XYZ file of C-alpha atoms in Angstrom:
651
model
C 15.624 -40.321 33.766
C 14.746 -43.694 32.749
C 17.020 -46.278 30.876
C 16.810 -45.497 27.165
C 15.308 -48.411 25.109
C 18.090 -50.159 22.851
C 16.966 -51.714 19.599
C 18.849 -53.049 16.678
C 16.275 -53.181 14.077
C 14.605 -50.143 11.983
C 11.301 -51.591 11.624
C 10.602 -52.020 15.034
C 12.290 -48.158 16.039
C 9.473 -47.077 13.808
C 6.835 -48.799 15.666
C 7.734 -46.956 18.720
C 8.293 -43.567 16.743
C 4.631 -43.557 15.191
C 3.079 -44.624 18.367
C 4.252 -42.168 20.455
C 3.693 -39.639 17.364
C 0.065 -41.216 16.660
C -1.376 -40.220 12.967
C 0.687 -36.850 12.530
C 4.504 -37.482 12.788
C 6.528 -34.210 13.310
C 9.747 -34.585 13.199
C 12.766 -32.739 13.189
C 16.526 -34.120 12.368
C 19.633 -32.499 12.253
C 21.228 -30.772 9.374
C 23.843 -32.333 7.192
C 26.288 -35.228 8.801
C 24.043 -35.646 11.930
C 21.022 -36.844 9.698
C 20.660 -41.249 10.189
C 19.921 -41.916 6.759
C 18.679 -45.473 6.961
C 16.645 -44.499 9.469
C 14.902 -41.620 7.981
C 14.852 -43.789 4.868
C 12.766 -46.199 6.986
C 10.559 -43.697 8.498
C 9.547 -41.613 5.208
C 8.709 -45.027 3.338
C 6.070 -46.609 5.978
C 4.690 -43.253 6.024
C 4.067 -43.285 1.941
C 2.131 -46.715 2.321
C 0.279 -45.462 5.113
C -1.799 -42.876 3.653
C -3.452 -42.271 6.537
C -0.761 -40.610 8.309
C 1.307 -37.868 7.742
C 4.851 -37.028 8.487
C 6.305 -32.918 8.773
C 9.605 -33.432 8.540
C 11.846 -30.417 10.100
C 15.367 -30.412 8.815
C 17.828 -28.542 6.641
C 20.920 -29.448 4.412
C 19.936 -32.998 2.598
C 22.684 -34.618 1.525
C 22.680 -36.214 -1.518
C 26.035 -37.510 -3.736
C 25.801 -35.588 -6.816
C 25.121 -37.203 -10.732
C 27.193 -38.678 -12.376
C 25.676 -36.927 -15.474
C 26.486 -37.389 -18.987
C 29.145 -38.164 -21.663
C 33.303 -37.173 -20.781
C 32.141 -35.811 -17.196
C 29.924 -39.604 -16.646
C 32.926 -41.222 -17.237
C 35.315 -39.392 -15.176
C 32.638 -39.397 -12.164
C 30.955 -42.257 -11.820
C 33.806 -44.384 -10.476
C 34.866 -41.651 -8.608
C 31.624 -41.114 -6.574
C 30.901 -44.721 -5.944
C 34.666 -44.947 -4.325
C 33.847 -42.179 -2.473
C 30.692 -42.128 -1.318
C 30.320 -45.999 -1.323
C 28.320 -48.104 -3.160
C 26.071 -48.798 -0.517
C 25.291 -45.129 0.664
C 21.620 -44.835 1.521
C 20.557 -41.750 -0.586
C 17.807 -40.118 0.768
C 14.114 -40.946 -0.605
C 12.602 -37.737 0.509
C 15.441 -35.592 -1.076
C 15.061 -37.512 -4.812
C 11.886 -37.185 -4.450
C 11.504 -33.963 -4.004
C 14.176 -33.036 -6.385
C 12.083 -35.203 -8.787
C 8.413 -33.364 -7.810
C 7.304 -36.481 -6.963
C 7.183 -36.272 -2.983
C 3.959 -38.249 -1.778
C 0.843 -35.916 -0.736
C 1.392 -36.970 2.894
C 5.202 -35.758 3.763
C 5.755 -32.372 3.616
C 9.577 -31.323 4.236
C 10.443 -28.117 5.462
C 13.662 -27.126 4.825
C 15.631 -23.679 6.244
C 18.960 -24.471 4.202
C 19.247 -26.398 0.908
C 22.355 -28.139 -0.479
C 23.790 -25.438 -2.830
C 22.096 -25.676 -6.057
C 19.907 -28.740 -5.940
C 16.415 -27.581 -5.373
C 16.388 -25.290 -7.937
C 14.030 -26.671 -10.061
C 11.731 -28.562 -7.360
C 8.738 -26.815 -6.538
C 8.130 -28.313 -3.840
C 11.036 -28.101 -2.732
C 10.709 -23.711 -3.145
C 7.462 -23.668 -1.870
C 8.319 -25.308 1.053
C 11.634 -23.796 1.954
C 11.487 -21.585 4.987
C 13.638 -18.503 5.263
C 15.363 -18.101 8.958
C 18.179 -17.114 10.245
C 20.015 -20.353 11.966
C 19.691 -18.816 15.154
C 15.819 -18.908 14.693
C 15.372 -22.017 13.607
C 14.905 -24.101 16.827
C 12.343 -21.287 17.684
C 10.148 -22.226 14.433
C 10.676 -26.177 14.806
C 9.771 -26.060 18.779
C 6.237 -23.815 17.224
C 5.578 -26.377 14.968
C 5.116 -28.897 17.744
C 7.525 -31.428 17.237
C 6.817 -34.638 18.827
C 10.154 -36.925 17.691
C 13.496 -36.188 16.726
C 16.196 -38.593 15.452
C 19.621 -38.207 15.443
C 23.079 -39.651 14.777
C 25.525 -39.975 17.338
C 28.659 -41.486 18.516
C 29.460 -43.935 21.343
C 32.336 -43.047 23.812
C 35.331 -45.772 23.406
C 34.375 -48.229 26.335
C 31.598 -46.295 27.728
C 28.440 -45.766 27.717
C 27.796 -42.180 27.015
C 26.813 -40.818 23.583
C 28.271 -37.893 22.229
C 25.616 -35.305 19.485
C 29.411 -35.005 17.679
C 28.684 -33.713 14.247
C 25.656 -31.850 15.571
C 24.737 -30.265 18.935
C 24.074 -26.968 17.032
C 20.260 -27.490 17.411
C 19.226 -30.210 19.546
C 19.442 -28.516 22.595
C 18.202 -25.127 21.736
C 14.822 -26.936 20.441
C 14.239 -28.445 24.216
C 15.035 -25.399 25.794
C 12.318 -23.502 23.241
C 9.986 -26.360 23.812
C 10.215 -25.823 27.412
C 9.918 -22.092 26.906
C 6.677 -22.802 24.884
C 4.584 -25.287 27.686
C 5.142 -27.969 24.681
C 5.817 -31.597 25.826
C 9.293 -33.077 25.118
C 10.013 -34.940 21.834
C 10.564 -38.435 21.922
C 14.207 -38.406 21.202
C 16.188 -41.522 19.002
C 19.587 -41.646 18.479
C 21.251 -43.923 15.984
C 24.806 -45.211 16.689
C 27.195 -44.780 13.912
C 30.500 -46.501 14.824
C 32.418 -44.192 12.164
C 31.611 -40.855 13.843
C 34.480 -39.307 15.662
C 33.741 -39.446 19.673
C 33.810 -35.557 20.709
C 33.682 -34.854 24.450
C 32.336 -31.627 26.480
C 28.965 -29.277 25.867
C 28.161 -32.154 23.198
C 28.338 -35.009 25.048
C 25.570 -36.324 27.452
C 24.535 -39.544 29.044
C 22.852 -42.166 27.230
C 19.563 -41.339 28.848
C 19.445 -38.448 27.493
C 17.460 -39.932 24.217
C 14.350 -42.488 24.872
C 15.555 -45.415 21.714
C 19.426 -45.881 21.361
C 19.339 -47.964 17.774
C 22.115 -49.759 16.846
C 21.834 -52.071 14.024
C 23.828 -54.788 13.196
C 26.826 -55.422 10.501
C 29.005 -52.440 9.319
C 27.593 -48.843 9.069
C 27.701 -46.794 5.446
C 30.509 -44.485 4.489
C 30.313 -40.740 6.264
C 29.089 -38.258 4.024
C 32.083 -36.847 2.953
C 33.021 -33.567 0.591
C 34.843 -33.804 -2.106
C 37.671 -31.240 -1.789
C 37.893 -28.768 -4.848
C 40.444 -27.262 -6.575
C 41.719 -23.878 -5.794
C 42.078 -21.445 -9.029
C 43.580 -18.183 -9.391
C 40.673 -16.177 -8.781
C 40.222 -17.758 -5.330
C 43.732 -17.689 -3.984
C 43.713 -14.090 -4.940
C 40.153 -13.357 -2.958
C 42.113 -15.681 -0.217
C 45.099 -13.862 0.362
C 43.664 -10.712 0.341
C 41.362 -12.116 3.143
C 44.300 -13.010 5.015
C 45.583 -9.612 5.770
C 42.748 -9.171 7.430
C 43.407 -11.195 10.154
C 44.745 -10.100 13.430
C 47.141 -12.217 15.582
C 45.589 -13.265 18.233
C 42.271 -13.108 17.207
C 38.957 -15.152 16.309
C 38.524 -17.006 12.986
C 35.083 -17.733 11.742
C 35.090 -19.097 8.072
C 32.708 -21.106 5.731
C 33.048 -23.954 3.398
C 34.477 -24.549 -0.496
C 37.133 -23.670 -2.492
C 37.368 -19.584 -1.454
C 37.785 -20.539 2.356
C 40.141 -23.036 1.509
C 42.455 -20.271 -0.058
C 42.298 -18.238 2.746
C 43.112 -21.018 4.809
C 46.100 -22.162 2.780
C 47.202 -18.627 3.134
C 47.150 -18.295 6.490
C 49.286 -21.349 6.750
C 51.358 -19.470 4.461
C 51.973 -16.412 6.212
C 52.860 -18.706 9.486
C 54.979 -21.540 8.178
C 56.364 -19.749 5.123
C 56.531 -16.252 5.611
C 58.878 -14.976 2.820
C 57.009 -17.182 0.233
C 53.745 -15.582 1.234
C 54.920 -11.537 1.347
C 56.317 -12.331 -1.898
C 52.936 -13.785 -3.202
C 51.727 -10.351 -1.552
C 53.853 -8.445 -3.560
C 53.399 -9.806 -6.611
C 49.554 -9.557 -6.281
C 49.101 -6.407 -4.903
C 52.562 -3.920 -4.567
C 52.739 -2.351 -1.578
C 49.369 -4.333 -0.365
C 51.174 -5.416 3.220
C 52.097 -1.905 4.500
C 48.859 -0.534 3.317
C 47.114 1.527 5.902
C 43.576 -1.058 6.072
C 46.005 -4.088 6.740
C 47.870 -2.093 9.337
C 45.228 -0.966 10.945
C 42.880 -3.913 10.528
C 45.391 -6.869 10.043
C 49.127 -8.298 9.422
C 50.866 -10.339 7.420
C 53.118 -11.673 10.278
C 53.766 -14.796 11.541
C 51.189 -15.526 14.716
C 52.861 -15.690 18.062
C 49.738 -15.603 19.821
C 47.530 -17.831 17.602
C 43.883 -17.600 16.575
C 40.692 -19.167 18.367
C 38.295 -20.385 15.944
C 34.364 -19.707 16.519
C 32.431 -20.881 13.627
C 29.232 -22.734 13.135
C 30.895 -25.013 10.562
C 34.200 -26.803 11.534
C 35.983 -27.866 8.293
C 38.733 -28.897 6.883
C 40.122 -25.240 7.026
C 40.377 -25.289 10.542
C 42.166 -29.149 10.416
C 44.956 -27.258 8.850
C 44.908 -24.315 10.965
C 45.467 -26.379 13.897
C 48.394 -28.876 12.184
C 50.256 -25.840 11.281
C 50.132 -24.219 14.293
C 47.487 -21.730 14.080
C 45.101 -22.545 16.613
C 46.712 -22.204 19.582
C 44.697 -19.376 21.439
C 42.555 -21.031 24.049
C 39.467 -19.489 25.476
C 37.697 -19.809 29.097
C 34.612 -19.743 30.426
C 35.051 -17.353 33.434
C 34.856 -13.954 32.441
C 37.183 -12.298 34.792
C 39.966 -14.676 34.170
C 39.184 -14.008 30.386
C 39.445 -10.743 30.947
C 43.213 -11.154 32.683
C 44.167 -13.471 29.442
C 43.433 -10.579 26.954
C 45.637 -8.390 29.308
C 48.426 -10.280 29.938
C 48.064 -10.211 33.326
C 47.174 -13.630 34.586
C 47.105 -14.735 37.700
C 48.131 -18.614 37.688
C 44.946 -19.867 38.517
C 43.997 -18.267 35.287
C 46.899 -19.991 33.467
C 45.772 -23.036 35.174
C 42.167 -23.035 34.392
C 43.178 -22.050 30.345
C 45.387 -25.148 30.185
C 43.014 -27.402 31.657
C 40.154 -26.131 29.843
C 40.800 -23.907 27.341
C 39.009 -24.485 24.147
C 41.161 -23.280 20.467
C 37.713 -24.355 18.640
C 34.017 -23.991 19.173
C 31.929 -25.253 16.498
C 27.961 -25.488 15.868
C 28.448 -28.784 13.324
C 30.909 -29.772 11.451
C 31.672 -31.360 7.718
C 33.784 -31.723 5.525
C 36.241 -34.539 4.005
C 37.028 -37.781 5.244
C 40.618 -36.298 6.388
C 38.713 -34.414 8.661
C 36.928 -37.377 9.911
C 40.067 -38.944 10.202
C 41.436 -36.023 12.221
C 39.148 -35.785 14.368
C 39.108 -39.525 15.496
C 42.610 -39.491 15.978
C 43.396 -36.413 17.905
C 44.813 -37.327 21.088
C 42.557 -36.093 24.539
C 44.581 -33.676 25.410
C 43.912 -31.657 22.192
C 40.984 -33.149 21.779
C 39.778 -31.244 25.021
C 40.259 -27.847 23.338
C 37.409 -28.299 20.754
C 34.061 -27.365 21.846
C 31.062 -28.960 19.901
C 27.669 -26.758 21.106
C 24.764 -24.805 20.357
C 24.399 -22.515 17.175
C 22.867 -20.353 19.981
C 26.168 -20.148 21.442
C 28.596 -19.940 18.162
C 26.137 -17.399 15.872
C 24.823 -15.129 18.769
C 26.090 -12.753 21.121
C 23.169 -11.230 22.922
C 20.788 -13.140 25.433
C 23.604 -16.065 26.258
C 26.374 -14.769 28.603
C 27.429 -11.479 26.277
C 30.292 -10.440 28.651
C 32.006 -13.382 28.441
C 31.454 -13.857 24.144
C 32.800 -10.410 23.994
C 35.667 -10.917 26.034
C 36.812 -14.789 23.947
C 35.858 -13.223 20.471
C 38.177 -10.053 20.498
C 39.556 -8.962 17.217
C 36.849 -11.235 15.445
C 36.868 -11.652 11.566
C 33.554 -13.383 10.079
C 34.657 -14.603 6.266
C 31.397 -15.474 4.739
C 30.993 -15.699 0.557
C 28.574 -14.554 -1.446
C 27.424 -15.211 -5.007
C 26.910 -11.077 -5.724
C 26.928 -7.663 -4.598
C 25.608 -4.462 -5.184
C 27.623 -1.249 -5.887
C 26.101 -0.039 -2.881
C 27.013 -2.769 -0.423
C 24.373 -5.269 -0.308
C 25.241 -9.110 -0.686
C 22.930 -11.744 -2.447
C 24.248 -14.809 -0.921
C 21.089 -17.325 -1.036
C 18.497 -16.886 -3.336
C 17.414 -15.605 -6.567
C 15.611 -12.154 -8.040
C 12.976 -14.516 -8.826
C 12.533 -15.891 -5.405
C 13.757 -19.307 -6.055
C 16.438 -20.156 -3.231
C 19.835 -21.537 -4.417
C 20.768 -22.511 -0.374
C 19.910 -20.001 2.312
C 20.728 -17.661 4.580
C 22.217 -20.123 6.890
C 24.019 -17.725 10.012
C 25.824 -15.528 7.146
C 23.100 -12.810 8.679
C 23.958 -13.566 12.332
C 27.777 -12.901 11.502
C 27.580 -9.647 9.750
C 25.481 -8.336 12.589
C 27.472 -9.933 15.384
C 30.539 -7.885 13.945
C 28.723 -4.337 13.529
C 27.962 -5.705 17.656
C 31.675 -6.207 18.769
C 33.494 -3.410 18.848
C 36.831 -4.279 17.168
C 35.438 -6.959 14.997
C 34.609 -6.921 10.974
C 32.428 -9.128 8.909
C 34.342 -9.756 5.295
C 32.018 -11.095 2.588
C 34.109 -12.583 -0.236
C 33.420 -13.393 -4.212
C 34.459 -13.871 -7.269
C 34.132 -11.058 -9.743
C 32.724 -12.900 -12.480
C 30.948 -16.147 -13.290
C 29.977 -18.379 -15.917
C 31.002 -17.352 -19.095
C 32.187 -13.755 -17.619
C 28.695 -12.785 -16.322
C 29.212 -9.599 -13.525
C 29.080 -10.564 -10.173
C 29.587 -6.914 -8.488
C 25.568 -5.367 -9.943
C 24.246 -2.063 -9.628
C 21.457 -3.640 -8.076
C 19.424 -6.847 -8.212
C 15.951 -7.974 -6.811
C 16.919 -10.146 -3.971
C 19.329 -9.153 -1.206
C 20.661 -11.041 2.001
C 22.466 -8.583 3.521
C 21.190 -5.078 3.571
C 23.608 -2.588 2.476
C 23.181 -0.452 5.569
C 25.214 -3.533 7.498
C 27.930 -3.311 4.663
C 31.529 -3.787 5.990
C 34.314 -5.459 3.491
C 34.289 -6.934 0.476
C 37.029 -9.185 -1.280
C 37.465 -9.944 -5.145
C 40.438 -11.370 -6.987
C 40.550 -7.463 -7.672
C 41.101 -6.621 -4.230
C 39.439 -5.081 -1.138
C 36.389 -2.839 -0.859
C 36.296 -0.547 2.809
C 32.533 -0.081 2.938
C 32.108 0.727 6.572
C 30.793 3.835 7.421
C 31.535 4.937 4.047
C 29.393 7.281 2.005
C 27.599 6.090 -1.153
C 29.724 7.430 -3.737
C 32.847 6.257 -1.791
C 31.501 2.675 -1.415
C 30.819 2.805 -5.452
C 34.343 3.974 -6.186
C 35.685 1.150 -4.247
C 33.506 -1.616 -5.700
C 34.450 -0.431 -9.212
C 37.676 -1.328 -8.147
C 37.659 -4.735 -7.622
C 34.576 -5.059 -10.360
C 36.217 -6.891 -13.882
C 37.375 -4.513 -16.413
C 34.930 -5.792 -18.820
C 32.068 -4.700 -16.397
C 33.992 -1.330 -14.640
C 31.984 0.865 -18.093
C 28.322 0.124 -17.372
C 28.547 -0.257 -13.916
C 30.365 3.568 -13.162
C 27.024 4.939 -16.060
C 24.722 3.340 -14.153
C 26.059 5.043 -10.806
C 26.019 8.216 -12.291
C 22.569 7.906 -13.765
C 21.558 7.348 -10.165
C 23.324 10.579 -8.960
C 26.032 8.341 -7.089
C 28.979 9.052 -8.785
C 30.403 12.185 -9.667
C 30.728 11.786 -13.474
C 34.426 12.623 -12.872
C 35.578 9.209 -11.495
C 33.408 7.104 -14.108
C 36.937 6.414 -15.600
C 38.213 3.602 -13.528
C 42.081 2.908 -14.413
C 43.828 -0.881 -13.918
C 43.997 -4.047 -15.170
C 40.876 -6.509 -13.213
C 41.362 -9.083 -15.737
C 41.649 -12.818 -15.489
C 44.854 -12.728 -17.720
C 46.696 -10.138 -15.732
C 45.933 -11.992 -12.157
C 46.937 -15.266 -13.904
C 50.387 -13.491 -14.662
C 51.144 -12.181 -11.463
C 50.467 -15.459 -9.600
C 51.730 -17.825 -12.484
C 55.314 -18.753 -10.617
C 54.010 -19.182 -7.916
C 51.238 -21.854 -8.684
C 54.444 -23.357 -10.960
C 55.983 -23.803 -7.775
C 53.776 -25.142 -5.762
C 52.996 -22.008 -2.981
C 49.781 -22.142 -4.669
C 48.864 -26.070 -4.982
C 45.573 -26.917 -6.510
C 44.322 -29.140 -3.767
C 45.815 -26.786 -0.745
C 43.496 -29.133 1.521
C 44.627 -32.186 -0.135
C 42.279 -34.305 -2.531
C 40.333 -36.808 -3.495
C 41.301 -37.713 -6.801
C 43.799 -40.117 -7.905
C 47.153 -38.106 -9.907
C 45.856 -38.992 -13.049
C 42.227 -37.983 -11.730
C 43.465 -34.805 -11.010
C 45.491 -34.345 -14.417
C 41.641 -35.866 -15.981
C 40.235 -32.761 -13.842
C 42.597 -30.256 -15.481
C 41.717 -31.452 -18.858
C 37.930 -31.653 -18.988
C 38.152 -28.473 -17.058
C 39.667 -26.901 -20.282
C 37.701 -28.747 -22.468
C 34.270 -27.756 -21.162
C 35.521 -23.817 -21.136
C 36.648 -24.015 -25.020
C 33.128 -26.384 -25.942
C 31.031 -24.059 -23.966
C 29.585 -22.644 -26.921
C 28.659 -23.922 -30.501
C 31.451 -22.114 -32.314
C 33.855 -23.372 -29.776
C 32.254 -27.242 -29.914
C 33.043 -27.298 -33.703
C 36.978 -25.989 -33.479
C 37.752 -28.263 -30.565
C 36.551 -31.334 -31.880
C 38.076 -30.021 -35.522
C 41.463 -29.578 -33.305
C 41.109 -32.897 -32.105
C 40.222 -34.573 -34.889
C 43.287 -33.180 -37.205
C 45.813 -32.231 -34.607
C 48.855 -34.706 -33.661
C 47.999 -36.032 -29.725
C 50.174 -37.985 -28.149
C 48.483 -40.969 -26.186
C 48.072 -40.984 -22.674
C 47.151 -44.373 -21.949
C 47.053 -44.259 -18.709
C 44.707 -41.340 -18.517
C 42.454 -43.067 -20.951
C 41.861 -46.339 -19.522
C 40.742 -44.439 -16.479
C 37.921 -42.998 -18.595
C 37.026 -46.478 -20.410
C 38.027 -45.220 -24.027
C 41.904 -47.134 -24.545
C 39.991 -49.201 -26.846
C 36.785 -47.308 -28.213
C 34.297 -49.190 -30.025
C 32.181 -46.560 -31.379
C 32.532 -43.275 -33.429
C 31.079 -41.656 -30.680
C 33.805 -43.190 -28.279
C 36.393 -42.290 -30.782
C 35.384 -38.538 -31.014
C 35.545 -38.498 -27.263
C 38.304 -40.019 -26.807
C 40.114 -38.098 -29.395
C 38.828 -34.861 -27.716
C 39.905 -36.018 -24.333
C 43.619 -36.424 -25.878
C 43.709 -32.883 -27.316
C 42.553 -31.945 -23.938
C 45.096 -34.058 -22.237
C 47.993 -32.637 -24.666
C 47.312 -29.155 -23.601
C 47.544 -30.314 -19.885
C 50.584 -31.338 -20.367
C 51.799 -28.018 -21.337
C 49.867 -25.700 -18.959
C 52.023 -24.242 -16.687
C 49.908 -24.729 -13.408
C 51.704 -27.581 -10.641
C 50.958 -31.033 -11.203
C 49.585 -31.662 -7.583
């Protein structure tokens, strides 16, 4: 292939973009991390004052730094993001645009995942959004013709290759499809960002590889980076239910927030700290450790032989999966000698191969916090050799690759995906709304739940939370919009406990959602069953105590103590931005309706609160200069007083 052209300036990479592309610019770019901002920035405004072209852009996941928003929560965020995000972080114009409606006639952006949340209330946004499973998705982009891609990568330290890092999960599929399809190859640009972590092996390639290397000049923007989120009782109780689940020496797949942090934490727990974390057990669940599903299904030992992680999204989970040990079970590429691994009975050019090649971590992208960045920079070649950055095609599917091989490296598999509801009956509503309106999408949660009916001893756990909101049910009879058809229903996790769904019969999968449904929603759920004729009306009386106050009790001394941190992952936040945290937290749960506004700010007006100046300057109101500062500042006290005597750790 021919030298790649290097340029250092934007303007003139878009030159050579739009003609190669002529009038009609399609254009696909990775999801999340791999996206070059500046450039796409670039790109999507010469189109706008060029009405005479058009630009399809193919993508998924826009990142875009939340609001600051209004008031108390303005105050406490607004430093926060622009030290964490930077003040000079190139938002994207397409994504405010479109969250704002006001996206110009000639871009169209197609988007197959949405950041959580955020496109809600865009129209163009919904009407645009296409529904695929990740697996599918370089299939669709490669039919749509694209001509140009663009793409962030990272530089090898005194070499020339580049290395897709963050993102090989599509890049390489879409060829191969374009290939498949007769379709001439995209004109591929890579932009050099001297912050991403250099990741060797499937992900790596030489620098011809892409057409335009662009480098420009002076230092690069901060990393999109997550901020970490605290852990509350609810999801350390969905988290170490999960991790009895897990078999040693096994595969891990997991997702990303607060739930798989939990688990995470937990599974630290049950290796580093075993007695702490079969007393945690114990306390949560009596009895839960010799129960017959973890026996058969998990443990709650220490791992001798380790896990081997196989997940489309490497986070900050897995980071502390490997530092405490966890991933330590490396997998091959050679079936037979696979094959001898899972045996025991090696020969040592099998234990030769494994140690020089052996992966303990195969990704599809990966994001997450800038510890994990960090990490990931740092880790020395010889564990930095056992992580595998490739194709989604790879991670989320096990037919048409090498499906001998996949079967053999992902024994014992356990796919943790959440979900924001399920039905009585076993179906999950993980992306979108009875309304249509998508909240994210389906992402590979579909290609997980499959792949586990597919493998013979593995099982696809979706976790969530039983309630939300201001106690809302999150465990429905039914609901207009499903993800995962109940037919593919496996296990379920609330802070209640665990559902067995497989191969169960109707009323036996409705018994055991009722129990791990809230109390407060265990009545109409168990009538509505047996107005359906799927529940005998004999067990409509569920018995036990699924309430928030109950699971706070039986994990209280334990979050006192610090087994159960709030930041298991570590954080973001400053101590006193963390205490701040705590106390708006409160604050916005007792003001979340009018009767509550009124008696909190009457508390805070007339109650004694000691000052917390410390806490306040943070906020700007140690010296408030209005009565509207005053009032908040007198409400963030009260809040700040009963902080102080909340019995959760201070860490």
């Amino acid at each position: 292939m021919a030298a790649p052209l290097h340029l250092d300036s934007l303007d003139t990479t878009v030159d050579r973009l739009l003609a190669h592309a002529g009038p009609h610019l399609v254009l696909a770019a990775p999801l999340g991390l791999g996206k070059p901002h500046r450039l796409l920035n670039a790109i999507t405004r010469r189109i706008a004052a060029e009405p005479e072209r058009s630009l399809q852009l193919l993508t998924a996941l826009s990142l875009t730094p939340p609001s600051a928003g209004s008031g108390l929560q303005a105050r406490f965020l607004r430093p926060f993001l622009e030290r964490h995000f930077g003040a000079d972080f190139p938002v994207l114009d397409y994504a405010l645009a479109m969250r704002a409606g006001r996206l110009p006639e000639n871009i169209r952006v197609e988007e197959f995942y949405l950041q959580s949340g955020a496109m809600l209330r865009s129209d163009q946004a919904q009407r645009q959004y296409v529904s695929l499973n990740y697996t599918h998705v370089a299939r669709a982009v490669a039919e749509r013709g694209a001509n140009a891609l663009v793409q962030k990568v990272a530089r090898e330290p005194g070499g020339s290759r580049l290395s897709l890092s963050c993102n090989p999960d599509l890049s390489f599929d879409l060829l191969d499809e374009l290939t498949r399809l007769g379709k001439p190859r995209p004109l591929l640009v890579a932009e050099v960002d001297p912050q991403l972590p250099w990741l060797d092996g499937p992900c790596a390639v030489d620098a011809d590889f892409f057409d335009i290397v662009l480098e420009l000049p002076g230092p690069a923007p901060q990393l999109f980076a997550l901020p970490r989120e605290p852990v509350n009782d609810a999801d350390y109780a969905i988290g170490l239910y999960a991790s009895t689940l897990v078999r040693d020496g096994g595969t891990l797949q997991i997702g990303i927030g607060s739930l798989s942090d939990a688990l995470c934490h937990a599974l630290v727990l049950r290796h580093t700290r075993n007695a702490d974390y079969l007393a945690v057990l114990e306390a949560l669940a009596p009895g839960l450790a010799q129960s017959p599903l973890v026996c058969a299904v998990g443990g709650t030992s220490p791992f001798t032989s380790g896990l081997y992680g196989a997940s489309e999204m490497v986070n900050d989970g897995f980071r502390r999966l490997a530092e405490a040990g966890v991933l330590v079970r490396r997998v091959v590429d050679d079936v037979d000698a696979m094959a001898r691994l899972n045996r025991g009975t090696p020969t040592p050019d099998d234990l030769a191969l494994r140690e020089a090649e052996g992966r303990w971590l195969d990704g599809a992208f990966y994001l997450g916090s800038k510890d994990l960045y960090r990490w990931l920079r740092e880790l020395p070649p010889e564990q930095a050799r056992g992580i595998g950055m490739t194709r989604v095609s790879h991670i989320n599917e096990l037919y048409g690759n090498n499906e001998a091989l996949e079967r053999e490296q992902r024994r014992d598999a356990r796919f943790f995906n959440t979900c924001m509801m399920m039905t009585a009956l076993g179906a999950a509503v993980s992306d979108a709304l009875d309304d249509g309106r998508v909240v994210s999408g389906v992402g590979g949660q579909y290609n997980f739940v499959a792949m586990a009916h597919a493998l013979h001893d593995a099982r696809s756990v979706l976790m969530l939370r039983a309630t939300r909101g201001r106690g809302d049910g999150n465990i429905r009879w039914n609901y207009g919009h499903t993800t995962i058809p109940r037919h593919l229903r496996d296990l379920v996790i609330s802070e209640y406990g665990i559902a067995d769904l497989r191969g169960r019969s109707d009323e036996d999968c409705v018994r055991a959602m009722l129990a791990i449904t809230d109390a407060a929603h265990q009545p109409a759920l168990a009538k509505q069953a047996v107005a359906a004729g799927k529940l005998a009306p004999a067990h409509a009386n569920v018995a036990g105590d699924n309430q928030p106050e109950a699971l706070a009790a039986r994990l209280r001394r334990f979050r006192r103590s610090g087994v159960l941190p709030d930041y298991p992952m570590g954080s973001d936040f400053t101590e006193v931005e963390q205490r701040l945290a705590r106390a708006l937290a409160r604050l916005r749960a007792r003001t979340a309706t009018r009767r509550g506004r009124l008696r909190a700010i009457a508390a805070a007006l007339f109650a004694p609160t000691p000052d917390d100046a410390e806490a306040l300057a943070r906020m700007g109101l140690d010296r408030p200069s209005s009565v509207g500062e005053r009032i908040e500042a007198r409400l963030l006290r009260w809040a700040l007083a009963g902080e102080r005597i909340d019995d959760r750790p201070r860490r």
